[in-house]
mmCIF file of C-alpha atoms in Angstrom:
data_model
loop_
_atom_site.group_PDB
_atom_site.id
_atom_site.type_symbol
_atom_site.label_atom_id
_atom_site.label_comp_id
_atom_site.label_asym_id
_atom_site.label_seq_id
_atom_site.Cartn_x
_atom_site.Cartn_y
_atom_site.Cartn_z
ATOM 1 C CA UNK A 1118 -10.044 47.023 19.509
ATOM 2 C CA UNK A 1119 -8.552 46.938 15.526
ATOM 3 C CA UNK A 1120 -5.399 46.149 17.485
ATOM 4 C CA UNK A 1121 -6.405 43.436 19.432
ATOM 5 C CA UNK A 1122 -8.357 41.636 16.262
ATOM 6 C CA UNK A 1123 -5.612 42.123 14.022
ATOM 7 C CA UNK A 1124 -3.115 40.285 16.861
ATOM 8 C CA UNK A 1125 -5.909 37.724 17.590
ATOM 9 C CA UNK A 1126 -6.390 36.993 14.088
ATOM 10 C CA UNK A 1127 -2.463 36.436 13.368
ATOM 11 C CA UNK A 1128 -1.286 34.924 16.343
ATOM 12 C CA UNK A 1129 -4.187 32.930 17.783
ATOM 13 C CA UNK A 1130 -3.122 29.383 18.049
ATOM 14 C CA UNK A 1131 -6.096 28.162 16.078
ATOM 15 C CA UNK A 1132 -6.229 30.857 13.233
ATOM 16 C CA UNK A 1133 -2.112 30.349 13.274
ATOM 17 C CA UNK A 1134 -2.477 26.409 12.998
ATOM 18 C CA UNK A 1135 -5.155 27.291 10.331
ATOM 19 C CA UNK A 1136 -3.095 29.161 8.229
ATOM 20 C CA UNK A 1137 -0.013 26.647 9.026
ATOM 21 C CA UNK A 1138 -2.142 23.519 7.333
ATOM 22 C CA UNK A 1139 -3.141 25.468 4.558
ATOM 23 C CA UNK A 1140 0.584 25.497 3.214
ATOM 24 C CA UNK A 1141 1.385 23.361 0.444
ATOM 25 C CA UNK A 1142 4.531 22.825 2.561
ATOM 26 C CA UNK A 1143 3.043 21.235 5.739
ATOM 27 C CA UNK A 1144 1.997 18.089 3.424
ATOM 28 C CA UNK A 1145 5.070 17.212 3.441
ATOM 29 C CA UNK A 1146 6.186 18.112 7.215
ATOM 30 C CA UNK A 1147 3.819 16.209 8.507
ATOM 31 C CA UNK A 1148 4.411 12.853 7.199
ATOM 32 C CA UNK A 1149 8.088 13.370 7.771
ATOM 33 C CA UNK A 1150 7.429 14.619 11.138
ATOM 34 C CA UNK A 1151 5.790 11.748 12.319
ATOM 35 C CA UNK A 1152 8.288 9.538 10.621
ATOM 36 C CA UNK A 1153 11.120 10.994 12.657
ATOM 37 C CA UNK A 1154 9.200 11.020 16.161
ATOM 38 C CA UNK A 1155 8.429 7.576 15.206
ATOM 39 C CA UNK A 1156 11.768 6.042 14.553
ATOM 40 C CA UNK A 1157 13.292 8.282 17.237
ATOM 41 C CA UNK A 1158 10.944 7.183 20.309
ATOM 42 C CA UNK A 1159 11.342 2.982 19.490
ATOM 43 C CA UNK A 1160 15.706 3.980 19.229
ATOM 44 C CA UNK A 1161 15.208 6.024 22.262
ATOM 45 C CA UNK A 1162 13.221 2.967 23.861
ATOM 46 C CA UNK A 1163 15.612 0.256 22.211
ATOM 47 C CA UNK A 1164 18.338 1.138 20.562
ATOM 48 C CA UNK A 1165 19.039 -2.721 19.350
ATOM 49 C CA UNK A 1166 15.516 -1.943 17.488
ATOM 50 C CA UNK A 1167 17.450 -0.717 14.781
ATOM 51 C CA UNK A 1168 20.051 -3.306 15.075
ATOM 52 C CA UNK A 1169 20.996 -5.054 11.243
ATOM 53 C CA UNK A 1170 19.574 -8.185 11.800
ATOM 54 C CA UNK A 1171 16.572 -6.566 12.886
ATOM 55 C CA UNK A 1172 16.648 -4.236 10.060
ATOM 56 C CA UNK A 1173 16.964 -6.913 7.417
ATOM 57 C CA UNK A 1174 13.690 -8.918 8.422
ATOM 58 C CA UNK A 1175 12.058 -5.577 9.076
ATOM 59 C CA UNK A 1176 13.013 -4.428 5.587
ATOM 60 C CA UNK A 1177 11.364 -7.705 4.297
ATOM 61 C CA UNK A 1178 8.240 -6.953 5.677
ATOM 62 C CA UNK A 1179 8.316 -3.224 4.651
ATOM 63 C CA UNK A 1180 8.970 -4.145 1.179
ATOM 64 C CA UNK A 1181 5.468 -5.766 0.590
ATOM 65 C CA UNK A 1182 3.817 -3.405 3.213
ATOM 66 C CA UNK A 1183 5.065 -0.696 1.243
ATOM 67 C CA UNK A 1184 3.581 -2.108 -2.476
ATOM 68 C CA UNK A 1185 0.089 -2.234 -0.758
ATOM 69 C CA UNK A 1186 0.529 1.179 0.439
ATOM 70 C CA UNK A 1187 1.719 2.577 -2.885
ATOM 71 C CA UNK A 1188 -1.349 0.602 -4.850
ATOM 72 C CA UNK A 1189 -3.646 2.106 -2.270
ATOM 73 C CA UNK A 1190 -2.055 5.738 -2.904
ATOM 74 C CA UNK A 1191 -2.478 5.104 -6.498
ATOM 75 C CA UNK A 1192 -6.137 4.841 -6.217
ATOM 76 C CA UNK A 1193 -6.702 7.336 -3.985
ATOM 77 C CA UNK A 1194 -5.147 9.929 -5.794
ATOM 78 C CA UNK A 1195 -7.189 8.938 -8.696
ATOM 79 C CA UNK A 1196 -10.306 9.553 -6.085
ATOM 80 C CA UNK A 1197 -11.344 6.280 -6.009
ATOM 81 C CA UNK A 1198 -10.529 3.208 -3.118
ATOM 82 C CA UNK A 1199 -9.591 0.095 -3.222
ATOM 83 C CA UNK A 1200 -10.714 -1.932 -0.468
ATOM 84 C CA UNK A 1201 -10.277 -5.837 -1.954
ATOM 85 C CA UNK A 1202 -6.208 -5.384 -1.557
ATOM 86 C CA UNK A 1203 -6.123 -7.455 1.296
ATOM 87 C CA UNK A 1204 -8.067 -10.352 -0.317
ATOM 88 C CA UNK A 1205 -6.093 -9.402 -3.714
ATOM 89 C CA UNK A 1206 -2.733 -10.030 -1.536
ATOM 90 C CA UNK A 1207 -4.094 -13.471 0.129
ATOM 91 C CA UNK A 1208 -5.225 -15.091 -2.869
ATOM 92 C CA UNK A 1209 -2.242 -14.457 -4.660
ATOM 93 C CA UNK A 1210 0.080 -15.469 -1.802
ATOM 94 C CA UNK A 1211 -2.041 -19.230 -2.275
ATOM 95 C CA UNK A 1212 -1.806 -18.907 -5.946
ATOM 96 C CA UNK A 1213 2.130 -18.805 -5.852
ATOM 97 C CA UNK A 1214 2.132 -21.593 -3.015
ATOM 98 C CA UNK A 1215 -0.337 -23.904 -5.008
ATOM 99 C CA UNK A 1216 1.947 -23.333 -8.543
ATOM 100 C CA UNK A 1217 4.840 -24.222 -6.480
ATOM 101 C CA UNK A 1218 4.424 -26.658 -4.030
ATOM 102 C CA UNK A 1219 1.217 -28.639 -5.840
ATOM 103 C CA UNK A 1220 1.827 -28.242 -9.477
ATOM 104 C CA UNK A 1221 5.581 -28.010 -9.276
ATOM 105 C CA UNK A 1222 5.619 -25.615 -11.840
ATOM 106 C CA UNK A 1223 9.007 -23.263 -12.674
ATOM 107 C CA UNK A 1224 9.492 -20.143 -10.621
ATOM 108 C CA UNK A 1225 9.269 -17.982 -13.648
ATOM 109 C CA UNK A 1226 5.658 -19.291 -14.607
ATOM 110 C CA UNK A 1227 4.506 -19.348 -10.700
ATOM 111 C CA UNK A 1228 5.388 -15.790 -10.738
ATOM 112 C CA UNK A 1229 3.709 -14.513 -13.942
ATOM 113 C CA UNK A 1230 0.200 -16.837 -13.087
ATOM 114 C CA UNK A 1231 0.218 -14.963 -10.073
ATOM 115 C CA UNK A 1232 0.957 -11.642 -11.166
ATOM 116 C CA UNK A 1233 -1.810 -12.544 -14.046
ATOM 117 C CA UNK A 1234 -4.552 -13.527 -11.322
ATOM 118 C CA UNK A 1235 -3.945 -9.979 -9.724
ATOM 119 C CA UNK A 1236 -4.488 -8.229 -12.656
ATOM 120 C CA UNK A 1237 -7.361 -9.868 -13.477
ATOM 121 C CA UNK A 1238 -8.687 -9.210 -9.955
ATOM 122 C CA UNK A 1239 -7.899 -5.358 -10.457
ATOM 123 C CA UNK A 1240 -9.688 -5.538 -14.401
ATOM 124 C CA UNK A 1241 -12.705 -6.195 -12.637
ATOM 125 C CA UNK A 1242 -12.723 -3.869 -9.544
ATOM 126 C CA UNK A 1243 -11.813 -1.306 -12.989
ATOM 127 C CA UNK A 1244 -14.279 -2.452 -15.177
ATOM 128 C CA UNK A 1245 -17.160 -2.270 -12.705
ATOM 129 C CA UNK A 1246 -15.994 1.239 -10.711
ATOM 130 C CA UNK A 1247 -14.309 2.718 -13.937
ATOM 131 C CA UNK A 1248 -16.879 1.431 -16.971
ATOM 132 C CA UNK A 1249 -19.872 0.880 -15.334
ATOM 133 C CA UNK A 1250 -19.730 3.796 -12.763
ATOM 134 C CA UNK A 1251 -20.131 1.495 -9.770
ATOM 135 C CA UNK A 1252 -19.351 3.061 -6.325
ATOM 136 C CA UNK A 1253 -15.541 2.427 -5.747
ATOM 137 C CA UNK A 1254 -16.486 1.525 -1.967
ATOM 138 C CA UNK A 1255 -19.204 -0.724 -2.778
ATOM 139 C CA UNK A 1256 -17.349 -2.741 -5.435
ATOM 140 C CA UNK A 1257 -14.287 -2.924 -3.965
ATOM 141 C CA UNK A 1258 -16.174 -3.960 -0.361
ATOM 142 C CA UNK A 1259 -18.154 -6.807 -2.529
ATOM 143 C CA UNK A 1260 -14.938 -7.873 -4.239
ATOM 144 C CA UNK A 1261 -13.329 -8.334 -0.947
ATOM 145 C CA UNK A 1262 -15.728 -10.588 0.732
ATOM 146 C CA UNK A 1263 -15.455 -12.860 -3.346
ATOM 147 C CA UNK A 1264 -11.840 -12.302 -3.200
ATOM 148 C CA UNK A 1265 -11.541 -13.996 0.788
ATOM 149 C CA UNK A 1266 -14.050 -16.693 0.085
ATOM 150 C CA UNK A 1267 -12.119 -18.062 -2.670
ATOM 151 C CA UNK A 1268 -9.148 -18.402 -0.604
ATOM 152 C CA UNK A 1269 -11.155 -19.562 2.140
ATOM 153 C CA UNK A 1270 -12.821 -22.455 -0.449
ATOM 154 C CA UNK A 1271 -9.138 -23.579 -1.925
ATOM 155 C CA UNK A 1272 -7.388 -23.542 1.867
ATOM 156 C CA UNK A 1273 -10.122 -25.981 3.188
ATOM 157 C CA UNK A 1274 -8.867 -28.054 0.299
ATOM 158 C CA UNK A 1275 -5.352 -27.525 -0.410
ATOM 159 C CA UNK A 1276 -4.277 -26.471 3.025
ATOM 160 C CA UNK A 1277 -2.328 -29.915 3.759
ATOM 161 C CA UNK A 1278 -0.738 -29.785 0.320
ATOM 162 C CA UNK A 1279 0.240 -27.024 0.611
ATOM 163 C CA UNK A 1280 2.056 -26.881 3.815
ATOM 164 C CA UNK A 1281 3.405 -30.493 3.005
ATOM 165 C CA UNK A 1282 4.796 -29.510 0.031
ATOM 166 C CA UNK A 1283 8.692 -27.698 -0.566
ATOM 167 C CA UNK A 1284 9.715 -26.479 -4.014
ATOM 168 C CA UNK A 1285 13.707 -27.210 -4.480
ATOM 169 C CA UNK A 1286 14.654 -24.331 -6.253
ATOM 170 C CA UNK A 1287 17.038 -21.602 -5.276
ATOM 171 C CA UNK A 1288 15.717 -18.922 -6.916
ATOM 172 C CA UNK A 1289 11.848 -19.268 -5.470
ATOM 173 C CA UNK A 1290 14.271 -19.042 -1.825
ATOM 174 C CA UNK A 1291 16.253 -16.047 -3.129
ATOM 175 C CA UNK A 1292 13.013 -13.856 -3.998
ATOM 176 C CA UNK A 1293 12.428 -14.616 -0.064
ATOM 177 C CA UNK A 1294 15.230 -15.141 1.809
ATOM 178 C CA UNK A 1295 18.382 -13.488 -0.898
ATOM 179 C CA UNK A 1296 20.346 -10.253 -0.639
ATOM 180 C CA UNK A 1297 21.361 -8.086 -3.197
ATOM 181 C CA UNK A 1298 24.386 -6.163 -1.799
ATOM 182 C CA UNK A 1299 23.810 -6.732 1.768
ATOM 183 C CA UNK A 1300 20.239 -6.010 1.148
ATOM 184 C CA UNK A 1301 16.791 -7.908 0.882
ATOM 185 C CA UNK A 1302 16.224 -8.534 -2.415
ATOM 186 C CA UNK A 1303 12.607 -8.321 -1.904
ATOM 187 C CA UNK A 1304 13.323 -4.757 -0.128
ATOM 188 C CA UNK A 1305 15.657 -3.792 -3.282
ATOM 189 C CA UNK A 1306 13.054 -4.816 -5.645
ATOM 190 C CA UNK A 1307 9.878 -2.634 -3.729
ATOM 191 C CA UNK A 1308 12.275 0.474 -3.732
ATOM 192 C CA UNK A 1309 12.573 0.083 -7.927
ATOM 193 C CA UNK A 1310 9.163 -0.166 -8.547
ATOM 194 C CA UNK A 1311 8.398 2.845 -5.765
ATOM 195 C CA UNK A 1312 10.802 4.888 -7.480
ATOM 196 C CA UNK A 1313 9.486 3.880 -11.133
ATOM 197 C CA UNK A 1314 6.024 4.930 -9.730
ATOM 198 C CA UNK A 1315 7.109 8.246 -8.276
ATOM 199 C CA UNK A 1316 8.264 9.032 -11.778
ATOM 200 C CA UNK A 1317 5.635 7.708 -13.344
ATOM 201 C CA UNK A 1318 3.406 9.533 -11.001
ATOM 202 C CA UNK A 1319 5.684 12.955 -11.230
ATOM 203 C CA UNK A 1320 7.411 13.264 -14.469
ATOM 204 C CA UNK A 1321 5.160 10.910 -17.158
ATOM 205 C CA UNK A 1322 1.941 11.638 -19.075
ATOM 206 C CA UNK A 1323 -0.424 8.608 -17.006
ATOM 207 C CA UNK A 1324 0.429 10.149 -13.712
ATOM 208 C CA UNK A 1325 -0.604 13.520 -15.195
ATOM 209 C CA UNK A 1326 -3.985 11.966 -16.153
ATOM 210 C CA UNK A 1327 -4.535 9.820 -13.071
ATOM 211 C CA UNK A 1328 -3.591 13.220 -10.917
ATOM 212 C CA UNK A 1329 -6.122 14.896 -13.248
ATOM 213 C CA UNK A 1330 -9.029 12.581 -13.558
ATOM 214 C CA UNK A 1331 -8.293 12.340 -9.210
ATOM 215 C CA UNK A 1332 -8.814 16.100 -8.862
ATOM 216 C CA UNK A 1333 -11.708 16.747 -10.778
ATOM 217 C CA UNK A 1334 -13.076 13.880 -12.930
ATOM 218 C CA UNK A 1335 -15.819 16.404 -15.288
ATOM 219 C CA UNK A 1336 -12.670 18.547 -15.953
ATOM 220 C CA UNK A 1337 -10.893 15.933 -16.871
ATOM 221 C CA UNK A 1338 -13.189 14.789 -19.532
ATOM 222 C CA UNK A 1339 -13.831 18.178 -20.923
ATOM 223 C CA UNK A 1340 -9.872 18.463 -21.383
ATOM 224 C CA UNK A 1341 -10.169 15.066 -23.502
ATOM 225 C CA UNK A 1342 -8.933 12.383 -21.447
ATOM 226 C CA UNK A 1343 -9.989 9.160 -21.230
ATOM 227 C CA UNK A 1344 -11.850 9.202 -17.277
ATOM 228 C CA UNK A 1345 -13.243 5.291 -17.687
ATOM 229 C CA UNK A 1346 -9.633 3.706 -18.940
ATOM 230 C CA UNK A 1347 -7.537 5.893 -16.445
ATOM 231 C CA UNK A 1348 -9.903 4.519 -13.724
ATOM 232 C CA UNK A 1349 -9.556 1.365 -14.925
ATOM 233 C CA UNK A 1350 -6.025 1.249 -15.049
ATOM 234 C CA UNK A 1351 -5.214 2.206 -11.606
ATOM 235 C CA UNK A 1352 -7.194 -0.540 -10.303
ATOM 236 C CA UNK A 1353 -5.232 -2.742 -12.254
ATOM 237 C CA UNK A 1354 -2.120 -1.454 -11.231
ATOM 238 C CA UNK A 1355 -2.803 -1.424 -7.988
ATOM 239 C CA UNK A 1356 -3.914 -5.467 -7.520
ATOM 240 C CA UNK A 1357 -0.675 -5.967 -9.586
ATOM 241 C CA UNK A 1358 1.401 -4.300 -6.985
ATOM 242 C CA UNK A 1359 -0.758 -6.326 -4.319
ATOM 243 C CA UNK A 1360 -0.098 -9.507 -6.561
ATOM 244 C CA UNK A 1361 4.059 -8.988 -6.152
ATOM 245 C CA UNK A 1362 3.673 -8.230 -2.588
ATOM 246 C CA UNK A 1363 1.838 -11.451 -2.251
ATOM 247 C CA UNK A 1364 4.845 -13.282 -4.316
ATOM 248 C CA UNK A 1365 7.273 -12.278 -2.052
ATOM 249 C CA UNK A 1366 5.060 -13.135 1.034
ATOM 250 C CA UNK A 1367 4.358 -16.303 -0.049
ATOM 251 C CA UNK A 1368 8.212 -17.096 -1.075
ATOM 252 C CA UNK A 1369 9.466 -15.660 2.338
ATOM 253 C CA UNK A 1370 7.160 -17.741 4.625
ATOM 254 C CA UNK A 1371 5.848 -20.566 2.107
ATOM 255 C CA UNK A 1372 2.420 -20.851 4.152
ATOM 256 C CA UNK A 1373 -1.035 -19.817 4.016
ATOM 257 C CA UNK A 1374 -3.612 -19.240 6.715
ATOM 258 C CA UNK A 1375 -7.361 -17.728 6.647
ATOM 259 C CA UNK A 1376 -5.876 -15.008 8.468
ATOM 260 C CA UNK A 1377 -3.561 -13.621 5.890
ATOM 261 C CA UNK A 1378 -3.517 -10.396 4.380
ATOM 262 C CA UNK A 1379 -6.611 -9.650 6.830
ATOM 263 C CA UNK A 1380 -6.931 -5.947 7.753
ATOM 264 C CA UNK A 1381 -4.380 -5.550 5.417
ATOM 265 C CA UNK A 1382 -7.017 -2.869 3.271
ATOM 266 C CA UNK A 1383 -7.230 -1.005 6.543
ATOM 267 C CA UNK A 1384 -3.485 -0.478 7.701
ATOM 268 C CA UNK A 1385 -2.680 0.155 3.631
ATOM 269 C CA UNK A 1386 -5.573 3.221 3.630
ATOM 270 C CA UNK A 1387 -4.353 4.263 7.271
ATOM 271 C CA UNK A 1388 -0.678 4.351 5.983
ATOM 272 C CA UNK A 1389 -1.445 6.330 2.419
ATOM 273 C CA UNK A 1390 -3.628 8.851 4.414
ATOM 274 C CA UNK A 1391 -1.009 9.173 7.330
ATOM 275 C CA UNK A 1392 1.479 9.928 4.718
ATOM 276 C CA UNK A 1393 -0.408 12.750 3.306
ATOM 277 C CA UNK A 1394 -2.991 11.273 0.522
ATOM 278 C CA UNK A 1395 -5.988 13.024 0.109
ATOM 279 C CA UNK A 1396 -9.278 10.764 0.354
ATOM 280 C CA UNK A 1397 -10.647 12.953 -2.369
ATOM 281 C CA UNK A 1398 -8.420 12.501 -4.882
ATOM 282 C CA UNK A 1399 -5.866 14.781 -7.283
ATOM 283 C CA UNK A 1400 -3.532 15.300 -3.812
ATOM 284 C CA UNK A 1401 -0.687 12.680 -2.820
ATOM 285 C CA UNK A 1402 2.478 11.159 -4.046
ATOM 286 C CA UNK A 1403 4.295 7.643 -3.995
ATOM 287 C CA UNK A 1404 6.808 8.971 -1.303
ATOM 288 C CA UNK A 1405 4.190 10.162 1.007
ATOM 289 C CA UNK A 1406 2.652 6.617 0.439
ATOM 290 C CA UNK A 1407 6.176 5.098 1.374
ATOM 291 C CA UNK A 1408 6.440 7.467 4.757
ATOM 292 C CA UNK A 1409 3.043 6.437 6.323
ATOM 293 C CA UNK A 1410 4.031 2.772 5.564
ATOM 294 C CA UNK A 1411 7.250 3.279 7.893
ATOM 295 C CA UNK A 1412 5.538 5.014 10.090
ATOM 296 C CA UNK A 1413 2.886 2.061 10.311
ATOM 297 C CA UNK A 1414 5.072 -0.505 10.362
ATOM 298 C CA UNK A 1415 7.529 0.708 12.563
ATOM 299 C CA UNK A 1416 4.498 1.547 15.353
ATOM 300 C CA UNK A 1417 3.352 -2.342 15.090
ATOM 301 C CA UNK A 1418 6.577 -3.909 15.279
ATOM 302 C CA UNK A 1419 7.665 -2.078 18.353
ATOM 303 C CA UNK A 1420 4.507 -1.944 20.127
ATOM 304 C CA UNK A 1421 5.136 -6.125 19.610
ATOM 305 C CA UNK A 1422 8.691 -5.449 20.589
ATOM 306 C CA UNK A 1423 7.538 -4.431 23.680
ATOM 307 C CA UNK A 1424 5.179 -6.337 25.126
ATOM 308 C CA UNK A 1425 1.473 -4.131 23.776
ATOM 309 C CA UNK A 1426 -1.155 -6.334 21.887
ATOM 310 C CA UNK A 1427 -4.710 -6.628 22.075
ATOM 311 C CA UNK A 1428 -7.072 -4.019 22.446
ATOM 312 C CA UNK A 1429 -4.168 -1.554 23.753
ATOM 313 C CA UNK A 1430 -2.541 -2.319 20.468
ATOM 314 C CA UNK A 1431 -5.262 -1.394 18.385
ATOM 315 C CA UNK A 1432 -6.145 1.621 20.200
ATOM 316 C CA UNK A 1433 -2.804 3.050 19.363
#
């Protein structure tokens, strides 16, 4: 009987696949797992999935998929959520479009209005969640919903202007449409900023403290740091990184719909958690962040590829 627990106990598939997960290892097998089966079932499908020309547009769309991702793995690993990202990304998509095509203003000031209306969107999810103490879910749920109807309010009135309109500048159509070597400068741009984050996050004194305050936030004060500003910076952050995505959305399409950036929240929390980011905070990294994106991304393009949408789509 000794015998047969001790066997049962090692080699049973459930206490085995027990003891597997608990590995500090298998965080990152996972992710990388699915990544692989992923990209190897769509080439096995269709190989022309991977062709260049497909790559390049699919690149495009990765890059900004990727900075929601990384802002949502940013607050997560703090142990918060952000759940206005989607919102954050729409309203600054129709912030660039409006600077550009309405007020004709230069690319350089388009860009930094923009990038200043997401961080003011991410100072208040902060101040309220990482000041006031506000449940992250509940703000962040409320913001959303303000976030939306704003666009909602300046599309029923701009929404003519702003499709009418075409800024003539080649620089607003590089940031969209340019290369850098062969590849998207949108794409090459994401990739900086994911790798300045994973050292940030890794190697620098604020990812320390976010990784701290994320794992255990009383510790974390009793060690001296500063919980409420960490909080509040990550929020920031992370509507900045939803502001650029929006940039290069809005300079790679040039439209605006009451449909954009919706769900977006949901397939950025789906992603970071694929990847390997804990929902409780003080586990993840940037690069698991940047798998489940792929992975994400790569599933919803070839399920389009090949003929699934709808319900079936959704399911999957």
């Amino acid at each position: 009987m000794e015998t047969i627990e001790r066997l049962y106990f090692r080699y049973f598939p459930e206490k085995l696949l027990g003891e597997v997960l608990t590995k500090r290892w298998s965080d990152n097998i996972v992710p990388v797992a699915a990544t692989v089966l992923v990209i190897g079932t769509f080439l096995w499908h269709d190989a022309s999935f991977f062709a260049l020309s497909s790559l390049t547009e699919t690149s495009r769309q990765l890059a900004e998929f990727m900075l929601i991702v990384t802002a949502m793995g940013i607050v997560l690993l703090a142990g918060g959520l952000d759940l206005s990202l989607g919102s954050v990304f729409a309203l600054a998509n129709i912030t660039a479009l409006i600077c550009m095509n309405l007020l004709g203003w230069p690319v350089w000031a388009s860009v930094a209005a923009t990038l200043g209306l997401g961080a003011l969107c991410g100072a208040i999810n902060g101040f309220l969640i990482g000041y006031l103490r506000i449940r992250a879910f509940l703000t962040t749920l409320v913001t959303l919903i303000i976030f939306r109807s704003i666009v909602d309010i300046v599309l029923l009135r701009y929404a003519v202007q702003i499709s009418a309109g075409f800024p003539d500048s080649e620089l607003w159509y590089f940031i969209g449409e340019g290369t850098v070597l062969g590849v998207p400068f949108s794409f090459a741009v994401a990739l900086i900023i994911v790798a300045a984050w994973h050292v940030i996050l890794t190697r620098a004194r604020a990812g320390w403290h976010i990784t701290a305050v994320g794992g255990s936030r009383r510790s974390a004060y009793n060690a001296g740091l500063n919980v409420k500003r960490t909080v509040f910076m990550t929020y920031v952050w992370s509507s900045l990184l939803a502001a650029v995505a929006g940039v290069f959305f809005a300079a790679r399409l040039g439209s605006a719909g009451s449909d954009t950036g919706m769900g977006l929240e949901i397939a950025a929390l789906t992603a970071a958690v694929l990847g390997g980011n804990s929902l409780g905070g003080g586990r993840g990294s940037v690069a698991k962040s940047v798998l489940g994106a792929v992975v994400v991304l790569i599933v919803t393009d070839g399920m389009v590829r090949v003929g699934i949408s709808g319900g079936v789509s959704s399911t999957i």
